[in-house]
Amino acid sequence: MFIKNGYLDIDELGERMPSEERFERGPVAILECIQQIPCNPCQDACSRGAILPFQSINDTPTIDMDKCNGCGNCISACPGLAIFVVWKNYNLESSLIKLPLELLPFPEEGDSVELMNRKGEKVGIGKVIKIQKTKQNPKSRVIWVEVPKKLAMEVRHISRSNNHDK
Amino acid sequence: MRIDCDVLIIGGGPAGLCAARSLLGTGLNVLILERDPFLGGQLLKQTHMFFGSKEQYAGTRGFEIGQILTREVQASPNVTVMLETVASGYYPEENFILALEKEKKLYQIYFKKVIVATGASEKSLLFEGNDLPGIYGAGAVQTLMNMYGVMPGQDIIMIGSGNIGLIVSYQLLQAGVKVKAILEAAPTVGGYFVHAAKVRRMGIPIFTQTTVKRALGQNALEAVEIVNLDSKWQYVAGTERKWSCDTLCLAVGLSPMSELLWQFQCEMRYVSELGGYVAKRNAIMQTTHPDVYIAGDVSGVEEASSAMLEGTIAGFAAAKALHKMLDSVDQVIQNSQKFLDEMHRGPIGEKIRNGLAKVEVDVCL
Ligand SMILES: Cc1cc2nc3c(=O)[nH]c(=O)nc-3n(C[C@H](O)[C@H](O)[C@H](O)COP(=O)(O)OP(=O)(O)OC[C@H]3O[C@@H](n4cnc5c(N)ncnc54)[C@H](O)[C@@H]3O)c2cc1C
Ligand code: SF4
Ligand code: SF4
């Protein structure tokens, strides 16, 4: 249970888990925000209108996966660092994950990095494809990382090999 | 020395600053007393992006919100700010606040209305050895780290998994300090899940139903003895184990700094949901003393977003009471009240709702 462990199990994602068919169609945002809290900046972050307007600030966000193109703009708007983009079929062997990072020093494009799951366990090695800087949050970055396909729904953090959070 | 003002605001955190902002342009003579050398209160230590809604600057980092509010208030000709000045007591016979500036100069401050926005102070925890050097409150750790750039230690254990414990752990990781574990006495994580998820994926374990029993060390902290708790919050015998660490950080809650409100003889009530003793008040933040308003953590420990809304309400209410009405004053007050209610509506707000039900009264103007 997320409330006991501090991390969620995949089945707790419920409707936020894209279908295989949706994954086939390309990158999509996954909002790992499943507890009602008074927070709503994500609702204004998507210019495509894929994140639906909240009725109450305590709502959990709802996404229209048909409208989402996986651009990742919403990632840096979320103070909970709870939004990830998963492009499952990035190529034959790997998926691409876009995740938020607020830890210096930032990796560089092309670096290989350790992949961590929601529990902070190292589950593999991945490669940084791109570092995205946003106007909205100039001090943090959205990291695009290539991961083995089977880890697409596992990896949620990266660590530089010499990083302190080892 | 004597100073006269229309509205005195005690405390320059988000609540006090928003109260001052409501009074801009009213022509009223506003004075803010702040005991620290800068305005902003707790906000200045917050390097993380804030929660809440856009209107309360959600998604902006806390210290930047402090800067935005400070700039707005300082630019105004009708607001005076006295820094490093403590409101140290209220003298009812003559009806003034005694203020001490830079531990040197004393002032008698006369006012028509006062808004008390003094915030909250940290709670501590009782255990053997809790006075060893190396044991800090979370606020002290934040001050050292985020305001003075000083690392509190190398190897930290955090007590408390409320939002503060989780956020400070995250900030410690960002600063390059090793956080060994977060201990939580309750059976579930206290803070927001998304904050917990951030530190978990960075590899910090959270142990629920676990607490610190003893702190060990010769001249400074060297280790702690931790222990499991059962469902009745009792130590489980035989589960004691020793963990080494050089720093223990206590994030076990805050309680309202309500001393001045006692002196004003406001009707007070102990409300555990709000963190301790708080003054009874009505919907416009007026206490049972008609000239005294409250806002922010002193009116119940919550969040900056609610502190800002309460400050806004209290400021407008004071202006209205002094007949400096902007045409839209009732409308603005109602809007802020609506935002507050909206924030308190969800399951997280339930505790606050229960607490507020115990202190909200219909005091009339
Ligand atoms: C680690 C941490 C993380 C947080 N994260 C968030 C978040 O993400 N979102 C959110 O909404 N809130 C957050 N908060 C809560 C938020 O910071 C507080 O709720 C808010 O600052 C309360 O505002 P305030 O103005 O009531 O009190 P404060 O900010 O505490 O300000 C009170 C001011 O009054 C001054 N003062 C006190 N007594 C006197 C006196 N006698 N004379 C003169 N001056 C005096 C103090 O020096 C202080 O500057 C967080 C708090 C902490 C500690
Ligand atoms: S990834 Fe892009 S399209 Fe999808 S919800 Fe986020 S901002 Fe909108
Ligand atoms: S901004 Fe992030 S934490 Fe806030 S509601 Fe949206 S997804 Fe949840």
Coordinates of C-alpha atoms and ligand atoms in Angstrom, one line a residue:
Chain A
M1 CA 0.0 0.0 0.0
F2 CA 1.4 3.4 -1.0
I3 CA 0.3 4.9 2.3
K4 CA 2.3 2.4 4.3
N5 CA 5.3 2.0 2.1
G6 CA 5.7 5.4 0.4
Y7 CA 5.7 3.9 -3.0
L8 CA 2.9 2.6 -5.1
D9 CA 2.4 -0.8 -6.6
I10 CA 1.6 -0.9 -10.3
D11 CA -2.0 -2.0 -9.7
E12 CA -2.6 1.0 -7.5
L13 CA -2.3 3.1 -10.7
G14 CA -5.8 1.8 -11.8
E15 CA -7.0 3.8 -14.8
R16 CA -3.8 5.8 -14.9
M17 CA -2.1 2.8 -16.4
P18 CA -2.2 3.1 -20.2
S19 CA -3.5 0.2 -22.2
E20 CA -1.2 -1.9 -24.4
E21 CA -3.0 -0.4 -27.3
R22 CA -2.3 3.2 -26.1
F23 CA 1.4 2.3 -25.5
E24 CA 1.5 1.1 -29.2
R25 CA 0.6 4.5 -30.3
G26 CA 3.5 6.3 -28.8
P27 CA 4.6 8.2 -25.7
V28 CA 2.1 9.0 -23.0
A29 CA 2.1 10.7 -19.6
I30 CA 1.5 8.7 -16.5
L31 CA 0.3 10.7 -13.5
E32 CA 1.4 8.8 -10.4
C33 CA -0.7 11.0 -8.2
I34 CA -3.3 8.8 -6.5
Q35 CA -4.0 10.5 -3.2
Q36 CA -6.4 13.4 -2.9
I37 CA -4.3 16.4 -1.8
P38 CA -4.9 20.1 -2.2
C39 CA -2.8 20.6 -5.3
N40 CA -3.6 21.5 -8.9
P41 CA -0.8 23.1 -11.0
C42 CA -0.9 20.2 -13.5
Q43 CA -4.3 21.1 -14.7
D44 CA -3.0 24.3 -16.4
A45 CA 0.2 22.7 -17.6
C46 CA -1.0 20.9 -20.7
S47 CA -1.7 23.1 -23.8
R48 CA -3.4 20.2 -25.5
G49 CA -6.0 20.0 -22.8
A50 CA -5.1 16.4 -22.0
I51 CA -5.1 17.0 -18.3
L52 CA -8.8 17.5 -17.5
P53 CA -9.9 20.5 -15.4
F54 CA -10.4 19.8 -11.7
Q55 CA -13.7 20.1 -10.0
S56 CA -12.0 20.7 -6.7
I57 CA -8.4 21.4 -5.8
N58 CA -8.5 18.1 -3.9
D59 CA -9.2 16.0 -6.9
T60 CA -6.6 13.6 -8.2
P61 CA -5.7 14.5 -11.8
T62 CA -7.4 12.8 -14.8
I63 CA -5.8 12.5 -18.2
D64 CA -7.3 12.0 -21.6
M65 CA -4.7 9.7 -23.1
D66 CA -6.0 10.2 -26.6
K67 CA -5.2 13.9 -26.4
C68 CA -1.7 13.4 -24.8
N69 CA 1.2 13.2 -27.2
G70 CA 3.8 12.6 -24.5
C71 CA 5.6 16.0 -24.9
G72 CA 6.4 16.0 -21.2
N73 CA 5.6 19.7 -20.6
C74 CA 3.5 18.9 -17.6
I75 CA 6.4 17.1 -15.9
S76 CA 8.2 20.2 -14.6
A77 CA 4.9 21.8 -13.5
C78 CA 4.3 19.2 -10.8
P79 CA 5.6 20.0 -7.4
G80 CA 5.1 16.3 -6.4
L81 CA 7.5 15.1 -9.2
A82 CA 4.7 12.6 -9.9
I83 CA 4.4 12.9 -13.7
F84 CA 6.4 10.6 -16.0
V85 CA 6.2 10.1 -19.7
V86 CA 6.6 6.5 -21.0
W87 CA 7.3 5.7 -24.6
K88 CA 7.2 2.0 -24.4
N89 CA 8.1 1.1 -28.0
Y90 CA 10.9 3.6 -28.4
N91 CA 12.7 1.0 -30.5
L92 CA 12.8 -2.7 -30.7
E93 CA 14.6 -3.3 -27.4
S94 CA 14.1 -0.2 -25.4
S95 CA 11.6 2.2 -24.0
L96 CA 12.2 5.9 -23.3
I97 CA 11.2 7.5 -20.0
K98 CA 11.0 11.2 -19.4
L99 CA 11.4 11.9 -15.7
P100 CA 11.9 15.0 -13.5
L101 CA 15.3 15.6 -11.8
E102 CA 16.3 18.2 -9.2
L103 CA 19.7 16.8 -8.2
L104 CA 23.0 18.3 -9.1
P105 CA 25.2 17.6 -10.9
F106 CA 22.9 16.8 -13.8
P107 CA 24.0 14.0 -16.1
E108 CA 24.9 14.8 -19.7
E109 CA 23.5 13.5 -22.9
G110 CA 25.0 10.2 -23.8
D111 CA 25.9 9.3 -20.1
S112 CA 25.0 5.9 -18.9
V113 CA 23.2 6.0 -15.6
E114 CA 21.9 3.7 -13.0
L115 CA 18.2 3.1 -13.1
M116 CA 16.2 3.1 -9.9
N117 CA 12.7 1.8 -9.3
R118 CA 10.1 3.3 -7.0
K119 CA 11.6 1.7 -4.0
G120 CA 15.0 3.1 -4.8
E121 CA 16.5 -0.2 -5.9
K122 CA 18.9 -0.3 -8.7
V123 CA 17.4 -2.3 -11.5
G124 CA 19.7 -1.7 -14.4
I125 CA 21.7 0.6 -16.6
G126 CA 20.3 3.1 -19.0
K127 CA 21.4 5.9 -21.3
V128 CA 20.6 9.6 -21.2
I129 CA 19.1 10.7 -24.6
K130 CA 18.3 14.2 -23.9
I131 CA 18.2 16.8 -21.1
Q132 CA 15.3 19.2 -21.3
K133 CA 15.3 22.5 -19.6
T134 CA 12.0 24.3 -19.1
K135 CA 11.2 28.0 -18.8
Q136 CA 8.9 27.3 -15.9
N137 CA 11.5 25.6 -13.8
P138 CA 14.9 26.6 -14.9
K139 CA 16.6 24.9 -11.9
S140 CA 15.3 21.4 -12.6
R141 CA 15.5 19.2 -15.6
V142 CA 13.4 16.6 -17.5
I143 CA 15.7 13.7 -18.3
W144 CA 15.0 11.5 -21.3
V145 CA 16.5 8.1 -20.5
E146 CA 16.5 4.9 -22.6
V147 CA 15.8 1.8 -20.6
P148 CA 15.3 -1.9 -21.3
K149 CA 11.7 -2.4 -22.4
K150 CA 10.8 -4.7 -19.5
L151 CA 11.6 -1.8 -17.1
A152 CA 9.4 0.8 -18.7
M153 CA 6.9 0.7 -15.8
E154 CA 9.6 0.2 -13.2
V155 CA 12.2 2.9 -13.6
R156 CA 11.3 6.2 -12.0
H157 CA 14.7 7.7 -11.0
I158 CA 18.2 7.7 -12.2
S159 CA 21.5 8.0 -10.4
R160 CA 24.9 8.9 -11.6
S161 CA 27.2 6.1 -10.7
N162 CA 29.3 8.3 -8.4
N163 CA 26.2 10.0 -6.9
H164 CA 25.7 10.3 -3.2
D165 CA 22.3 8.7 -3.2
K166 CA 24.0 5.3 -3.7
Chain B
M1 CA 9.9 55.6 22.3
R2 CA 6.3 55.8 21.1
I3 CA 5.0 54.7 17.7
D4 CA 1.4 55.0 16.5
C5 CA -0.1 53.0 13.7
D6 CA -3.5 52.0 12.4
V7 CA -2.8 48.4 11.8
L8 CA 0.0 46.5 13.5
I9 CA 1.1 43.2 12.0
I10 CA 3.2 40.9 14.2
G11 CA 5.2 38.5 12.1
G12 CA 6.4 38.9 8.5
G13 CA 5.8 35.4 7.2
P14 CA 3.3 34.6 4.4
A15 CA 0.3 35.4 6.6
G16 CA 1.6 38.8 7.8
L17 CA 2.8 39.7 4.3
C18 CA -0.5 38.9 2.8
A19 CA -2.3 40.8 5.5
A20 CA -0.1 43.8 4.7
R21 CA -0.8 43.4 1.0
S22 CA -4.5 43.6 1.6
L23 CA -3.9 46.9 3.3
L24 CA -1.9 48.5 0.4
G25 CA -3.7 51.4 -1.0
T26 CA -6.1 51.9 1.9
G27 CA -4.1 54.9 3.2
L28 CA -3.9 53.2 6.5
N29 CA -0.6 53.4 8.4
V30 CA 0.6 49.8 8.6
L31 CA 3.5 48.6 10.7
I32 CA 5.1 45.1 10.4
L33 CA 7.3 43.8 13.2
E34 CA 9.6 40.9 12.3
R35 CA 12.0 39.4 14.7
D36 CA 14.3 38.0 12.0
P37 CA 16.6 40.2 9.9
F38 CA 14.4 39.5 6.8
L39 CA 10.8 39.1 5.8
G40 CA 9.3 35.8 4.6
G41 CA 9.1 33.6 7.7
Q42 CA 9.2 29.9 7.0
L43 CA 9.1 30.5 3.2
L44 CA 12.7 31.5 3.1
K45 CA 13.8 28.0 4.0
Q46 CA 11.7 26.3 1.4
T47 CA 13.7 25.4 -1.7
H48 CA 11.0 23.1 -3.0
M49 CA 8.1 23.8 -5.3
F50 CA 5.0 24.6 -3.4
F51 CA 1.7 22.8 -3.4
G52 CA -1.7 24.4 -3.5
S53 CA -3.3 26.3 -6.3
K54 CA -1.9 28.8 -8.8
E55 CA -3.4 31.7 -6.9
Q56 CA -1.2 30.9 -4.0
Y57 CA 1.8 30.4 -6.2
A58 CA 1.8 26.6 -6.4
G59 CA 4.6 25.2 -8.5
T60 CA 6.8 28.2 -7.4
R61 CA 9.6 27.5 -4.9
G62 CA 8.9 28.7 -1.4
F63 CA 11.6 31.2 -1.0
E64 CA 10.7 32.8 -4.3
I65 CA 7.1 33.3 -3.0
G66 CA 8.6 35.0 0.0
Q67 CA 10.6 37.3 -2.3
I68 CA 7.5 38.2 -4.5
L69 CA 5.4 39.1 -1.4
T70 CA 8.3 41.0 0.2
R71 CA 8.8 43.1 -2.9
E72 CA 5.1 44.0 -3.1
V73 CA 4.9 45.1 0.5
Q74 CA 8.2 47.0 0.6
A75 CA 7.3 49.0 -2.4
S76 CA 4.3 50.5 -0.6
P77 CA 4.5 53.9 1.1
N78 CA 1.9 53.2 3.7
V79 CA 3.7 50.1 5.1
T80 CA 6.7 50.4 7.5
V81 CA 8.7 47.3 8.3
M82 CA 10.8 46.9 11.5
L83 CA 13.2 44.0 11.2
E84 CA 15.0 42.3 14.1
T85 CA 12.2 43.6 16.3
V86 CA 10.4 41.3 18.6
A87 CA 6.9 42.0 19.9
S88 CA 7.6 41.0 23.5
G89 CA 4.5 41.8 25.4
Y90 CA 1.1 43.4 25.5
Y91 CA 0.2 46.0 28.2
P92 CA -3.5 46.0 28.6
E93 CA -3.8 49.1 30.9
E94 CA -2.3 51.4 28.3
N95 CA -3.1 49.2 25.4
F96 CA 0.3 49.0 23.7
I97 CA 2.7 46.4 22.4
L98 CA 6.2 46.5 23.7
A99 CA 8.7 45.9 21.0
L100 CA 12.4 45.4 21.3
E101 CA 14.6 46.3 18.3
K102 CA 18.0 44.7 17.8
E103 CA 18.0 43.9 21.5
K104 CA 18.7 47.5 22.2
K105 CA 15.8 49.9 21.6
L106 CA 12.4 49.6 23.2
Y107 CA 9.2 50.9 21.6
Q108 CA 5.7 51.3 22.8
I109 CA 3.5 50.6 19.8
Y110 CA 0.0 51.9 19.9
F111 CA -2.4 50.5 17.3
K112 CA -6.1 50.5 16.4
K113 CA -6.1 46.9 15.1
V114 CA -3.5 44.2 15.4
I115 CA -3.0 41.1 13.3
V116 CA -1.0 38.4 15.1
A117 CA 0.8 36.3 12.5
T118 CA 3.6 34.8 14.6
G119 CA 3.6 31.3 13.1
A120 CA 4.5 28.2 15.0
S121 CA 7.4 26.7 16.9
E122 CA 8.7 23.2 16.6
K123 CA 7.7 20.4 19.0
S124 CA 10.4 18.2 20.5
L125 CA 10.4 14.6 21.6
L126 CA 11.2 13.1 25.0
F127 CA 13.9 10.4 25.1
E128 CA 17.1 9.6 26.9
G129 CA 20.0 11.7 25.6
N130 CA 17.9 14.1 23.5
D131 CA 20.1 17.0 24.5
L132 CA 23.3 15.6 22.8
P133 CA 24.8 17.8 20.2
G134 CA 23.8 16.6 16.8
I135 CA 20.1 16.4 17.6
Y136 CA 18.2 19.1 15.8
G137 CA 14.7 20.2 15.0
A138 CA 13.9 20.1 11.3
G139 CA 13.6 23.9 11.2
A140 CA 17.1 24.3 12.5
V141 CA 18.5 21.8 9.9
Q142 CA 16.7 23.8 7.2
T143 CA 18.0 27.1 8.5
L144 CA 21.6 25.9 8.6
M145 CA 21.4 24.2 5.2
N146 CA 19.2 26.4 3.1
M147 CA 19.9 29.9 4.5
Y148 CA 23.5 29.6 5.7
G149 CA 24.8 26.8 3.4
V150 CA 26.1 24.8 6.4
M151 CA 25.8 21.0 6.4
P152 CA 24.3 19.8 9.6
G153 CA 26.0 16.4 9.4
Q154 CA 27.0 13.6 7.2
D155 CA 24.8 10.7 8.3
I156 CA 21.3 11.5 9.3
I157 CA 18.3 9.8 10.7
M158 CA 15.0 11.6 10.4
I159 CA 12.2 11.2 12.9
G160 CA 8.7 11.9 11.5
S161 CA 7.3 11.2 8.0
G162 CA 4.9 14.2 7.9
N163 CA 5.4 16.6 5.0
I164 CA 8.2 18.4 6.9
G165 CA 10.1 15.3 7.6
L166 CA 9.8 14.1 4.0
I167 CA 10.6 17.5 2.5
V168 CA 13.6 18.1 4.7
S169 CA 14.9 14.6 4.0
Y170 CA 14.6 15.4 0.3
Q171 CA 16.5 18.7 0.7
L172 CA 19.2 17.0 2.7
L173 CA 19.7 14.5 -0.2
Q174 CA 19.9 17.4 -2.6
A175 CA 22.6 19.0 -0.4
G176 CA 24.5 15.7 -0.6
V177 CA 23.9 14.5 2.9
K178 CA 23.2 10.8 3.5
V179 CA 19.8 10.2 5.0
K180 CA 19.8 6.7 6.5
A181 CA 16.2 6.3 7.2
I182 CA 12.9 8.0 8.1
L183 CA 11.2 6.7 11.2
E184 CA 7.5 7.1 11.8
A185 CA 5.7 6.1 15.0
A186 CA 2.3 5.8 13.2
P187 CA 1.4 2.8 11.1
T188 CA 1.3 4.9 7.9
V189 CA 3.2 7.7 6.3
G190 CA 2.1 11.0 7.6
G191 CA 2.8 13.4 4.7
Y192 CA 1.6 13.4 1.1
F193 CA 2.2 10.3 -0.8
V194 CA 4.0 12.2 -3.6
H195 CA 6.6 13.6 -1.2
A196 CA 7.2 10.1 0.2
A197 CA 7.5 8.7 -3.3
K198 CA 10.3 11.2 -4.1
V199 CA 12.5 10.1 -1.2
R200 CA 11.7 6.4 -1.5
R201 CA 12.8 6.3 -5.1
M202 CA 16.1 7.9 -4.1
G203 CA 16.6 5.0 -1.8
I204 CA 15.6 6.3 1.6
P205 CA 13.6 3.7 3.5
I206 CA 10.7 4.7 5.7
F207 CA 10.1 2.6 8.7
T208 CA 6.6 2.9 10.2
Q209 CA 5.7 2.0 13.7
T210 CA 9.3 2.7 14.7
T211 CA 10.7 5.4 16.9
V212 CA 13.9 6.4 18.7
K213 CA 14.3 5.2 22.3
R214 CA 17.7 6.5 23.3
A215 CA 20.4 8.7 21.8
L216 CA 24.0 7.5 22.5
G217 CA 27.3 9.2 22.4
Q218 CA 30.1 10.7 24.6
N219 CA 30.3 14.3 23.7
A220 CA 28.1 14.3 20.7
L221 CA 25.6 12.0 19.0
E222 CA 27.2 8.7 17.8
A223 CA 24.3 6.4 17.5
V224 CA 20.6 5.9 18.3
E225 CA 18.7 3.0 19.7
I226 CA 15.5 2.5 17.8
V227 CA 12.6 0.3 18.6
N228 CA 9.4 -0.9 17.1
L229 CA 6.0 0.2 18.4
D230 CA 2.9 -1.9 18.6
S231 CA -0.6 -0.8 17.7
K232 CA -1.0 0.8 21.1
W233 CA 2.2 2.8 20.6
Q234 CA 4.1 0.8 23.2
Y235 CA 7.7 -0.4 22.7
V236 CA 7.9 -4.0 21.4
A237 CA 10.4 -5.6 23.7
G238 CA 13.4 -7.2 22.0
T239 CA 13.2 -5.1 18.9
E240 CA 15.7 -2.5 20.0
R241 CA 18.7 -2.1 17.7
K242 CA 21.5 0.4 17.5
W243 CA 22.1 2.5 14.4
S244 CA 25.1 4.8 14.0
C245 CA 24.5 8.4 12.8
D246 CA 26.0 11.8 13.5
T247 CA 22.8 13.7 13.3
L248 CA 19.2 13.1 14.3
C249 CA 16.6 15.4 12.9
L250 CA 13.2 15.7 14.7
A251 CA 10.2 16.6 12.5
V252 CA 7.5 15.8 14.9
G253 CA 5.1 18.7 14.4
L254 CA 4.6 22.4 15.2
S255 CA 2.6 24.2 17.8
P256 CA 1.1 27.7 17.4
M257 CA 3.1 30.6 19.0
S258 CA 0.1 32.0 20.8
E259 CA 1.7 33.7 23.8
L260 CA 0.6 37.2 22.8
L261 CA -2.9 36.0 22.3
W262 CA -3.0 34.8 25.9
Q263 CA -1.9 38.3 26.9
F264 CA -4.7 39.9 24.9
Q265 CA -7.0 37.6 26.9
C266 CA -8.4 36.1 23.8
E267 CA -10.5 33.0 24.5
M268 CA -8.2 30.1 23.8
R269 CA -8.8 26.4 23.3
Y270 CA -6.5 23.4 23.0
V271 CA -7.1 21.7 19.7
S272 CA -4.8 18.9 18.9
E273 CA -5.8 18.9 15.2
L274 CA -4.4 22.5 15.0
G275 CA -1.2 21.8 16.9
G276 CA -2.0 23.2 20.4
Y277 CA -3.6 26.3 21.9
V278 CA -5.3 28.5 19.4
A279 CA -7.6 31.5 19.8
K280 CA -11.2 31.3 19.0
R281 CA -12.1 33.3 15.9
N282 CA -14.8 34.0 13.4
A283 CA -14.8 33.6 9.7
I284 CA -13.0 36.9 9.2
M285 CA -10.1 35.8 11.5
Q286 CA -11.2 38.2 14.4
T287 CA -10.7 36.8 17.8
T288 CA -12.9 37.3 20.9
H289 CA -10.9 40.5 21.5
P290 CA -12.5 42.8 18.9
D291 CA -9.2 44.6 17.9
V292 CA -7.2 41.4 17.5
Y293 CA -7.1 39.3 14.4
I294 CA -5.0 36.1 13.7
A295 CA -3.7 34.5 10.5
G296 CA -1.4 31.7 9.5
D297 CA 0.1 28.9 11.6
V298 CA -0.7 30.7 14.9
S299 CA -4.4 30.2 14.1
G300 CA -3.8 26.5 13.5
V301 CA -0.8 24.8 12.0
E302 CA -1.4 24.2 8.3
E303 CA 0.3 25.4 5.1
A304 CA 1.6 28.6 3.5
S305 CA -1.3 28.5 1.1
S306 CA -3.9 28.7 3.9
A307 CA -1.7 31.2 5.8
M308 CA -1.8 33.5 2.8
L309 CA -5.5 33.3 2.4
E310 CA -6.1 33.9 6.1
G311 CA -3.7 36.8 6.1
T312 CA -5.6 38.3 3.1
I313 CA -8.9 37.9 4.9
A314 CA -7.6 39.4 8.2
G315 CA -6.0 42.4 6.4
F316 CA -9.2 43.2 4.5
A317 CA -11.3 42.7 7.6
A318 CA -9.1 45.1 9.6
A319 CA -9.4 47.7 6.8
K320 CA -13.2 47.3 6.8
A321 CA -13.3 47.7 10.6
L322 CA -11.4 50.9 10.2
H323 CA -13.9 52.1 7.6
K324 CA -11.2 52.0 4.9
M325 CA -13.4 50.0 2.6
L326 CA -12.5 49.2 -0.9
D327 CA -15.7 48.8 -2.8
S328 CA -15.1 45.1 -3.3
V329 CA -14.0 44.2 0.2
D330 CA -16.8 41.8 1.1
Q331 CA -16.4 40.2 -2.3
V332 CA -12.6 39.7 -1.8
I333 CA -13.1 38.3 1.7
Q334 CA -15.7 35.9 0.4
N335 CA -13.5 34.7 -2.4
S336 CA -10.6 34.0 -0.1
Q337 CA -13.0 32.1 2.2
K338 CA -14.2 30.1 -0.7
F339 CA -10.6 29.1 -1.6
L340 CA -9.9 28.1 2.0
D341 CA -13.1 26.0 2.2
E342 CA -12.1 24.4 -1.1
M343 CA -8.7 23.5 0.2
H344 CA -10.1 22.0 3.3
R345 CA -12.6 19.9 1.5
G346 CA -10.6 16.7 0.7
P347 CA -9.7 13.9 3.0
I348 CA -6.4 15.6 3.9
G349 CA -8.4 18.6 5.1
E350 CA -10.6 16.5 7.3
K351 CA -8.3 16.9 10.3
I352 CA -8.2 20.7 9.8
R353 CA -12.0 20.8 9.3
N354 CA -12.5 19.0 12.6
G355 CA -10.1 21.3 14.4
L356 CA -11.7 24.5 13.0
A357 CA -15.1 23.4 14.0
K358 CA -13.8 23.7 17.6
V359 CA -12.6 27.3 17.4
E360 CA -14.8 29.0 14.9
V361 CA -17.3 31.2 16.6
D362 CA -19.7 33.9 15.5
V363 CA -17.9 36.9 17.1
C364 CA -19.5 40.1 15.8
L365 CA -17.7 43.2 14.7
Ligands
LIG1 C1 9.9 22.0 5.8 C2 8.6 22.8 5.5 C3 8.0 22.6 4.3 C4 6.8 23.3 4.0 N1 6.2 23.1 2.8 C5 5.1 23.7 2.4 C6 4.5 23.6 1.1 O1 5.0 22.9 0.3 N2 3.3 24.3 0.9 C7 2.8 25.1 1.8 O2 1.7 25.6 1.5 N3 3.3 25.2 3.1 C8 4.5 24.6 3.4 N4 5.0 24.7 4.7 C9 4.3 25.4 5.7 C10 4.5 26.9 5.6 O3 5.9 27.2 5.5 C11 3.9 27.5 6.9 O4 2.6 27.0 7.1 C12 3.8 29.0 6.7 O5 5.0 29.6 6.6 C13 3.0 29.7 7.9 O6 3.0 31.1 7.7 P1 3.0 32.1 8.9 O7 3.1 33.4 8.3 O8 1.8 31.8 9.7 O9 4.2 31.8 9.8 P2 5.8 31.9 9.6 O10 6.2 31.6 8.2 O11 6.3 31.0 10.6 O12 6.1 33.4 9.9 C14 5.9 33.9 11.2 C15 6.9 35.1 11.4 O13 6.6 35.7 12.6 C16 7.9 36.1 13.2 N5 7.6 36.3 14.6 C17 7.1 35.3 15.5 N6 7.0 35.8 16.7 C18 7.3 37.1 16.6 C19 7.3 38.2 17.6 N7 6.9 38.0 18.8 N8 7.7 39.4 17.1 C20 8.1 39.6 15.8 N9 8.1 38.7 14.9 C21 7.7 37.4 15.3 C22 8.8 35.0 12.8 O14 10.1 35.3 12.9 C23 8.3 34.6 11.4 O15 9.1 35.3 10.4 C24 6.2 24.1 5.0 C25 6.8 24.2 6.2 C26 8.0 23.6 6.5 C27 8.7 23.8 7.8
SF4_2 S1 2.8 14.9 -21.8 FE1 2.3 16.8 -22.9 S2 0.4 16.3 -24.0 FE2 0.7 14.8 -22.4 S3 -0.4 15.6 -20.6 FE3 1.7 16.3 -20.4 S4 1.7 18.3 -21.3 FE4 -0.1 17.3 -22.0
SF4_3 S1 0.6 18.9 -9.9 FE1 1.4 16.8 -9.5 S2 1.1 16.5 -7.3 FE2 -0.2 18.2 -7.9 S3 -2.2 17.2 -8.4 FE3 -1.0 17.4 -10.3 S4 0.0 15.4 -10.5 FE4 -0.7 15.6 -8.4

